[in-house]
XYZ file of C-alpha atoms in Angstrom:
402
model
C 0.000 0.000 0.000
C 0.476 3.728 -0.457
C 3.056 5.243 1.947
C 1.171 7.698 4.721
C -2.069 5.379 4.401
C -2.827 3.704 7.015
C -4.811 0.827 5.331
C -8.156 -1.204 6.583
C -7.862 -4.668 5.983
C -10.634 -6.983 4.093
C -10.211 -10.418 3.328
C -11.984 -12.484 0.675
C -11.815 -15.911 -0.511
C -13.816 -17.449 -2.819
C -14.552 -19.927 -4.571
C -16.456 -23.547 -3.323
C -14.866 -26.845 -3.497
C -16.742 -29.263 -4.306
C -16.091 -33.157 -6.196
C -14.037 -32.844 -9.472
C -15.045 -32.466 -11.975
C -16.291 -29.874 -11.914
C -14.162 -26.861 -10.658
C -17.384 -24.173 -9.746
C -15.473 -20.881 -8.629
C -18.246 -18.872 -8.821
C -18.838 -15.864 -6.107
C -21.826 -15.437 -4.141
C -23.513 -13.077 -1.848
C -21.717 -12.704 1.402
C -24.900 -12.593 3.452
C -26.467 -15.770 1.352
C -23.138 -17.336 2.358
C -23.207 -16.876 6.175
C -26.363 -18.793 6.094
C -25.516 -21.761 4.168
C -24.427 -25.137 6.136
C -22.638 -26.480 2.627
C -19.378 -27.608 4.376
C -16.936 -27.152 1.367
C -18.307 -23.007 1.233
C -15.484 -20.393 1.258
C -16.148 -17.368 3.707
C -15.688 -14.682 4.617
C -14.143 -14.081 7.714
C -13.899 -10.825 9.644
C -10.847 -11.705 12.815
C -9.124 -14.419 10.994
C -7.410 -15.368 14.247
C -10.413 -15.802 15.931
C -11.200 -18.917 14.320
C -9.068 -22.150 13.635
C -8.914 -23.788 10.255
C -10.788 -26.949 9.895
C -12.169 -28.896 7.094
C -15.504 -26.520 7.549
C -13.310 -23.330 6.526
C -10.349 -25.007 4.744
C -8.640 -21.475 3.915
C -7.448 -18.693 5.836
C -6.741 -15.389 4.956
C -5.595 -12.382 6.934
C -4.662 -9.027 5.200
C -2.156 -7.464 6.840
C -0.622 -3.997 6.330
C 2.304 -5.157 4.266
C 1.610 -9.166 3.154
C -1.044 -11.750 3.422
C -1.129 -15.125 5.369
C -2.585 -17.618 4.005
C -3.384 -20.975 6.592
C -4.331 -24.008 4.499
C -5.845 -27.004 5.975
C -4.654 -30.319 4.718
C -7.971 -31.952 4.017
C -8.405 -28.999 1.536
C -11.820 -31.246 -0.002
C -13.457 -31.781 3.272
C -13.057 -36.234 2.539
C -10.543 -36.665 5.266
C -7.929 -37.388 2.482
C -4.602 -34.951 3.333
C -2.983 -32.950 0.153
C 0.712 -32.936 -0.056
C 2.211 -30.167 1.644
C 4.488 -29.723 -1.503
C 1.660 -29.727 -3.828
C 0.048 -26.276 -2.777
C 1.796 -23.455 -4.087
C 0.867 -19.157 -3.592
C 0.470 -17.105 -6.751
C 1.600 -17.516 -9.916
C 5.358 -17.204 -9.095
C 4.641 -20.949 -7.353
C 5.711 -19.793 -3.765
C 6.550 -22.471 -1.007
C 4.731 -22.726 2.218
C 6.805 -20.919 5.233
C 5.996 -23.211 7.788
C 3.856 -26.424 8.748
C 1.383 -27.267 12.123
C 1.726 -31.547 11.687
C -0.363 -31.377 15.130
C -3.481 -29.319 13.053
C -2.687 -30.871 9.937
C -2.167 -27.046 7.954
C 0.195 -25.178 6.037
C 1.013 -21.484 5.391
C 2.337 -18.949 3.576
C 3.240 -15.829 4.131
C 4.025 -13.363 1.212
C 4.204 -9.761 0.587
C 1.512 -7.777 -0.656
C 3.528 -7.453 -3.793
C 5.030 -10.932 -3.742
C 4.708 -14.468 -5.721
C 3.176 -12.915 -8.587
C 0.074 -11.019 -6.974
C -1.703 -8.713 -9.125
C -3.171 -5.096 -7.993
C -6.185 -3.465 -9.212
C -6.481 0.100 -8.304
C -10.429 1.535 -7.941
C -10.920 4.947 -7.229
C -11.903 3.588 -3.721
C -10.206 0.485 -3.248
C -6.531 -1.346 -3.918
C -6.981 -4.919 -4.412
C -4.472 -7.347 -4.492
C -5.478 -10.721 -5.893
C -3.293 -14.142 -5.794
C -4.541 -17.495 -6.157
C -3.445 -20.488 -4.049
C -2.654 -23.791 -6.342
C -3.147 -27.541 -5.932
C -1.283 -29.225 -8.640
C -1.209 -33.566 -7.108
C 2.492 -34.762 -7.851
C 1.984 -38.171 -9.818
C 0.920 -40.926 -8.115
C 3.025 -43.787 -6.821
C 1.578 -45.675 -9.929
C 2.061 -43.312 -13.023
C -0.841 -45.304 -15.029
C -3.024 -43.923 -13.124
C -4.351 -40.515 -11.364
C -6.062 -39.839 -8.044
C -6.902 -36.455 -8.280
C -7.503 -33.255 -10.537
C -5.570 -29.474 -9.809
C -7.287 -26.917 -8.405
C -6.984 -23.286 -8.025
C -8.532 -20.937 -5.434
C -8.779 -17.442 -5.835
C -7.729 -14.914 -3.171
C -8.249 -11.304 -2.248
C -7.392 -8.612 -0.154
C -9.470 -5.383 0.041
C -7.896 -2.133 1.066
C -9.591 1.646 0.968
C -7.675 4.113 -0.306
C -8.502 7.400 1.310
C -10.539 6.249 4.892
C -8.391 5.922 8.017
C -8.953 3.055 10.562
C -5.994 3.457 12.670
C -6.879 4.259 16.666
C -3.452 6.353 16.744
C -3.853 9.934 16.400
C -3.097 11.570 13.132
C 0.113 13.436 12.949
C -0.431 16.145 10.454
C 2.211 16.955 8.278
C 3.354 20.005 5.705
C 4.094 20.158 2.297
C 4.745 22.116 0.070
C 2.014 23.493 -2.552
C 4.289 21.985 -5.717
C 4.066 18.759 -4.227
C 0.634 19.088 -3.294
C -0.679 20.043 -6.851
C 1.631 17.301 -8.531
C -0.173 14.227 -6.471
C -3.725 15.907 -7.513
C -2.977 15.671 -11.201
C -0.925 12.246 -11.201
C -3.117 9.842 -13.547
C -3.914 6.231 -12.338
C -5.029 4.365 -15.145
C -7.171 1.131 -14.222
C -8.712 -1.986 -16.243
C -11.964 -3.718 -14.561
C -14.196 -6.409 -15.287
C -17.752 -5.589 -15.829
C -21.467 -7.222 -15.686
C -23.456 -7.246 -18.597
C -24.973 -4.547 -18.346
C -22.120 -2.156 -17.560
C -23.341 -1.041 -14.031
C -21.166 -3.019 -11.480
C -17.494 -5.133 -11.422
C -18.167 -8.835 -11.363
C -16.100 -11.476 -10.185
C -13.324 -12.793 -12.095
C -14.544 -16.462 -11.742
C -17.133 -18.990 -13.008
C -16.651 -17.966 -17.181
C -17.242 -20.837 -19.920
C -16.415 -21.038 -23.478
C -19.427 -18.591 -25.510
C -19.435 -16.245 -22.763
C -18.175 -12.337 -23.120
C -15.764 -10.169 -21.080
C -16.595 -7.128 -20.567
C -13.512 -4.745 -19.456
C -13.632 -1.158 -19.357
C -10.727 0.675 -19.065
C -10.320 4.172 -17.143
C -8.109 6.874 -16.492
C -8.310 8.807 -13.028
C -7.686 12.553 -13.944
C -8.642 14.134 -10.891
C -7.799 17.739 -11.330
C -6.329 16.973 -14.475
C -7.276 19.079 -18.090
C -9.494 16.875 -19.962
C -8.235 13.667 -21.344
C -9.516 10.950 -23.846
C -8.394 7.345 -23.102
C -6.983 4.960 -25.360
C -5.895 0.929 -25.290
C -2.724 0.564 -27.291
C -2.210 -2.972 -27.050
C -3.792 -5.798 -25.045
C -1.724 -9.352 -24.570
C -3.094 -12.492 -22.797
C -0.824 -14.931 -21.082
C -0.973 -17.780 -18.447
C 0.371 -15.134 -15.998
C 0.912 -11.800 -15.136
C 4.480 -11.343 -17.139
C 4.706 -9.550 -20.275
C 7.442 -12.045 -21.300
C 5.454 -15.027 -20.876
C 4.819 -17.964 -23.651
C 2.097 -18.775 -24.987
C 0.596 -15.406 -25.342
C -2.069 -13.966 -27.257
C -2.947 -10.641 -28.752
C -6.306 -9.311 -28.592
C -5.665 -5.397 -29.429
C -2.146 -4.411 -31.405
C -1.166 -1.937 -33.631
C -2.082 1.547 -31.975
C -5.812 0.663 -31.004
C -7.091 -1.993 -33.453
C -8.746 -4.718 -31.361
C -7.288 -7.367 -33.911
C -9.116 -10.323 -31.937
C -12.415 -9.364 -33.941
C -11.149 -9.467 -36.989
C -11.390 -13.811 -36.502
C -14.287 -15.410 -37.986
C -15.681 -17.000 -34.928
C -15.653 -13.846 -32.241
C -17.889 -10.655 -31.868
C -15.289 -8.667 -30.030
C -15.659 -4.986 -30.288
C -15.178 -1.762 -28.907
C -18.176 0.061 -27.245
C -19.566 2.903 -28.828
C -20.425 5.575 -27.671
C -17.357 6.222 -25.139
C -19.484 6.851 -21.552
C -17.059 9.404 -21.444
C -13.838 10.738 -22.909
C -11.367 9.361 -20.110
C -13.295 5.936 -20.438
C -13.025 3.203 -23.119
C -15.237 -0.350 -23.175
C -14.919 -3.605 -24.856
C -16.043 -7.077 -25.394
C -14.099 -10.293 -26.098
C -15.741 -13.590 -26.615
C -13.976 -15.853 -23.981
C -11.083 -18.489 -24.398
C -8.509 -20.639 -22.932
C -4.954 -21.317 -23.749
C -5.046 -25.355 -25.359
C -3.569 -27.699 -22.671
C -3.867 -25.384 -19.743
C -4.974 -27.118 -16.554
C -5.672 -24.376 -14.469
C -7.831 -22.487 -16.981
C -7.275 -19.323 -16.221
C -5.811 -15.956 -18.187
C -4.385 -13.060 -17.610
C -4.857 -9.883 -19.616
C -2.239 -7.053 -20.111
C -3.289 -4.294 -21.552
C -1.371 -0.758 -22.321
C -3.459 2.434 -22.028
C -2.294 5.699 -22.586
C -3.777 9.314 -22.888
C -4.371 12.254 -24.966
C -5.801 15.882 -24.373
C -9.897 15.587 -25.283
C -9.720 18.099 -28.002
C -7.113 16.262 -29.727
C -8.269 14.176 -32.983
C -7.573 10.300 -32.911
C -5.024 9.597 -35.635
C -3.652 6.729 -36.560
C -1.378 6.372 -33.843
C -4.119 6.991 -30.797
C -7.718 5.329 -32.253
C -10.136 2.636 -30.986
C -11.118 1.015 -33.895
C -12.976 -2.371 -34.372
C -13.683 -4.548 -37.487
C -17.135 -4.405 -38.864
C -17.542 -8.088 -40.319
C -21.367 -6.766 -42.120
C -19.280 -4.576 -43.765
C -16.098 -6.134 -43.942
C -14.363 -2.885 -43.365
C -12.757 -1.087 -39.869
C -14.421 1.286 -37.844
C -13.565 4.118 -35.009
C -15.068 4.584 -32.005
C -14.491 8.417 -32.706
C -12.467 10.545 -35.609
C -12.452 9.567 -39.412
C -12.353 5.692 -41.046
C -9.556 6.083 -42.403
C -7.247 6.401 -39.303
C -8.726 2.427 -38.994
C -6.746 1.450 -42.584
C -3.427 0.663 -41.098
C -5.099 -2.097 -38.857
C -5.189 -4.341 -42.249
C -1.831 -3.596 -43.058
C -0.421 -3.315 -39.823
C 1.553 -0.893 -39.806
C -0.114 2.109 -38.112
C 3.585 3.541 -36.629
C 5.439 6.667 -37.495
C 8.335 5.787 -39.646
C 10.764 6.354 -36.774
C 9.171 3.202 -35.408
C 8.262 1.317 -38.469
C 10.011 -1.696 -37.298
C 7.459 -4.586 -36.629
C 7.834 -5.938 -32.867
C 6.264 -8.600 -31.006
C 3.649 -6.393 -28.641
C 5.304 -8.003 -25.861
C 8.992 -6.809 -26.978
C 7.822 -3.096 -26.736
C 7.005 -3.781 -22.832
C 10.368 -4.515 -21.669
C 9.769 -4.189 -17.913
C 6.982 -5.201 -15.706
C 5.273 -1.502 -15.194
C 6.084 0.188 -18.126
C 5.408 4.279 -17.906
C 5.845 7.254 -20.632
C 5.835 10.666 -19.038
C 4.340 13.676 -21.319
C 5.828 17.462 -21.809
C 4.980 18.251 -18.932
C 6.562 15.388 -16.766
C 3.217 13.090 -15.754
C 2.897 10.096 -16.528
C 1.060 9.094 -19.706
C 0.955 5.787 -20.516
C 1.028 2.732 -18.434
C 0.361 -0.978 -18.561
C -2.198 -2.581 -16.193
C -2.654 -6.102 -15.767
C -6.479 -7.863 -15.373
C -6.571 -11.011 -14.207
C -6.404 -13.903 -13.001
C -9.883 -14.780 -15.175
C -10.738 -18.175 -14.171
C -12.814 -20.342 -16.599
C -15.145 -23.179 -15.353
C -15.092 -26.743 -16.852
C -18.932 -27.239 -16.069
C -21.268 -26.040 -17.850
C -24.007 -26.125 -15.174
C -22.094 -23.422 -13.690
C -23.006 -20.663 -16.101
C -24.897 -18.134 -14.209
C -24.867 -19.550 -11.060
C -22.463 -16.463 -9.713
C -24.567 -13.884 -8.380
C -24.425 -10.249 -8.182
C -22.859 -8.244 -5.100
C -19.568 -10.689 -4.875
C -16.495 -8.301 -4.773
C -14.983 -8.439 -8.172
């Protein structure tokens, strides 16, 4: 978290366990939840110390200022069957446990905030950190044959941005009016997952093959002059790294979302724009072949321009129009969509073709303008898990933190 915020802590885990197949990760109301006696449910749990881990609340999670703990019971299916210590792994970096109980039969693992991978979404309300904790079974004594599937659990940690919880008094402190004016106009550029009908974030879990993404991407200008908001590139991957293999692109070349331009998908830009320093789209759903886990993670780069600037080839939202087999802007003139056939929609200085991932070189990747703030950055959305049973679509309900 933010330095000089003092942070309240919220824990969420989701997800329910049940036999596999199938995998059902899908989120529920958290006062439905309470109620139910289902003894494989996830919950939420206000004072994780207060209560021990048993097979009725299989994972732990307290959010602490600076990392999470997460306290894993070994008879993670509730069938008196213990997992393999070794097996579970935090994040998508794989962590280790950091220490075992043998007399309660549970692991844990303690990791930074920031740590084994973990993703953070940024709300204007809210920072959210979200990690997943992974079962992957090492083979069987007998490698003919298999005893049990991988799973993957989602985890969260909720943390305001601007309310303080702390009992101590606060201290206040001076600065000066420079640095005061440059933290009001500092952009923070976000990426969120969206129902279907625009109004809410949903939950990252319970998708199937058919279904659509919504993601809207936003720019936080604050006191800034008026901006218009643009997605640059967008690149899915089987984790949170911009290096990563396999990898997919969904929107290249300056703004074109190339994933529509396939036969078999609907994906689009949204137009209208709600408003300038917001930009929507849909993508029809998919999985990388031979992934286990079924889950993706989407990296997109945004970037900003001032409102009364007109889109150009090198800052457009443009989508491909299969009725009339031709590109199309959300805003400005068609033909700043023509280089998204050719692709090649850079200024000759950059006319050299690279991979979308090679233009990312690092993990947070920033451009500052004239002026000095920061312009551009890349944001990552994910993890999006996918469900294996079809019975399952649906069955997530609205008012599950997303």
């Amino acid at each position: 978290p933010e330095s000089g915020l003092i942070l309240a802590l919220l824990c969420w885990t989701a997800g329910e366990v049940a036999a596999y197949p199938p995998w059902d990760f899908s989120w529920g109301d958290p006062a439905s939840r309470g109620a139910r006696a289902d003894p494989h449910t996830w919950s939420w749990v206000e004072d994780p110390q207060s209560q021990a881990v048993s097979s009725q609340q299989p994972v732990m999670v307290q959010c602490q200022e600076a990392q999470l703990v997460v306290t894993v019971h070994r008879d993670l299916f509730g069938t008196g069957r213990l997992v393999n210590a070794a097996d579970l792994t935090l994040g998508p970096a794989a962590c280790k446990h950091s220490s075992l109980n043998p007399a309660h039969n549970t692991v844990t693992f303690t990791a930074g905030l920031h740590e084994c991978g973990s993703i953070v979404q940024i709300t204007p309300d809210s920072l959210i950190y979200r990690t997943l904790l992974n079962y992957d079974p090492s083979p069987a004594s007998n490698p003919v044959i298999i005893r049990s599937n991988p799973a993957v659990i989602p985890i969260e940690c909720h943390y305001p941005r601007r309310e303080n919880v702390s009992s101590n008094a606060i201290r206040p402190t001076w600065a000066p009016f420079s640095s005061t004016l440059s933290a009001e106009e500092r952009l923070v550029f976000s990426l969120r997952l969206m129902n279907e009908d625009w109004s809410a974030e949903r939950p990252f879990t319970g998708f199937q093959l058919g279904d659509v993404l919504n993601i809207q991407a936003e720019v936080g200008t604050e006191s800034h002059v008026p901006l218009r908001l643009f997605v640059d590139s967008c690149v899915a991957a089987l984790s949170p790294s911009t290096d990563s293999s396999p990898h997919y692109t969904i929107i290249d070349f300056n703004g074109c979302l190339v994933d529509g331009r396939s036969d078999d998908t609907s994906s689009a830009f949204i137009t209208p724009r709600p408003r300038e320093d917001m930009l929507r789209f849909r993508i029809d759903v998919f999985r990388f072949a031979g992934d286990a886990r079924n889950l993706i993670y989407i990296t997109c780069h945004l970037k900003v321009t001032p409102a009364d600037q007109a889109p150009d080839p090198l800052n457009k939202a443009c989508s491909f129009n299969k009725a009339r087999n031709t590109w199309a802007p959300v805003e400005g003139t068609r033909d700043i969509c023509s280089c998204c056939e050719t692709g090649n929609c850079e200024s000759p200085a950059l006319s050299r073709r690279l991979n979308p991932l090679e233009r990312w070189p690092g993990r947070r990747f920033r451009r500052h303008d004239a002026n000095g703030k920061e312009a551009e950055a890349d944001v990552v959305l994910g993890p999006v898990l996918l469900s294996r049973d079809p019975g399952a679509v649906g069955e997530w309900q609205e008012g599950g933190h997303g």
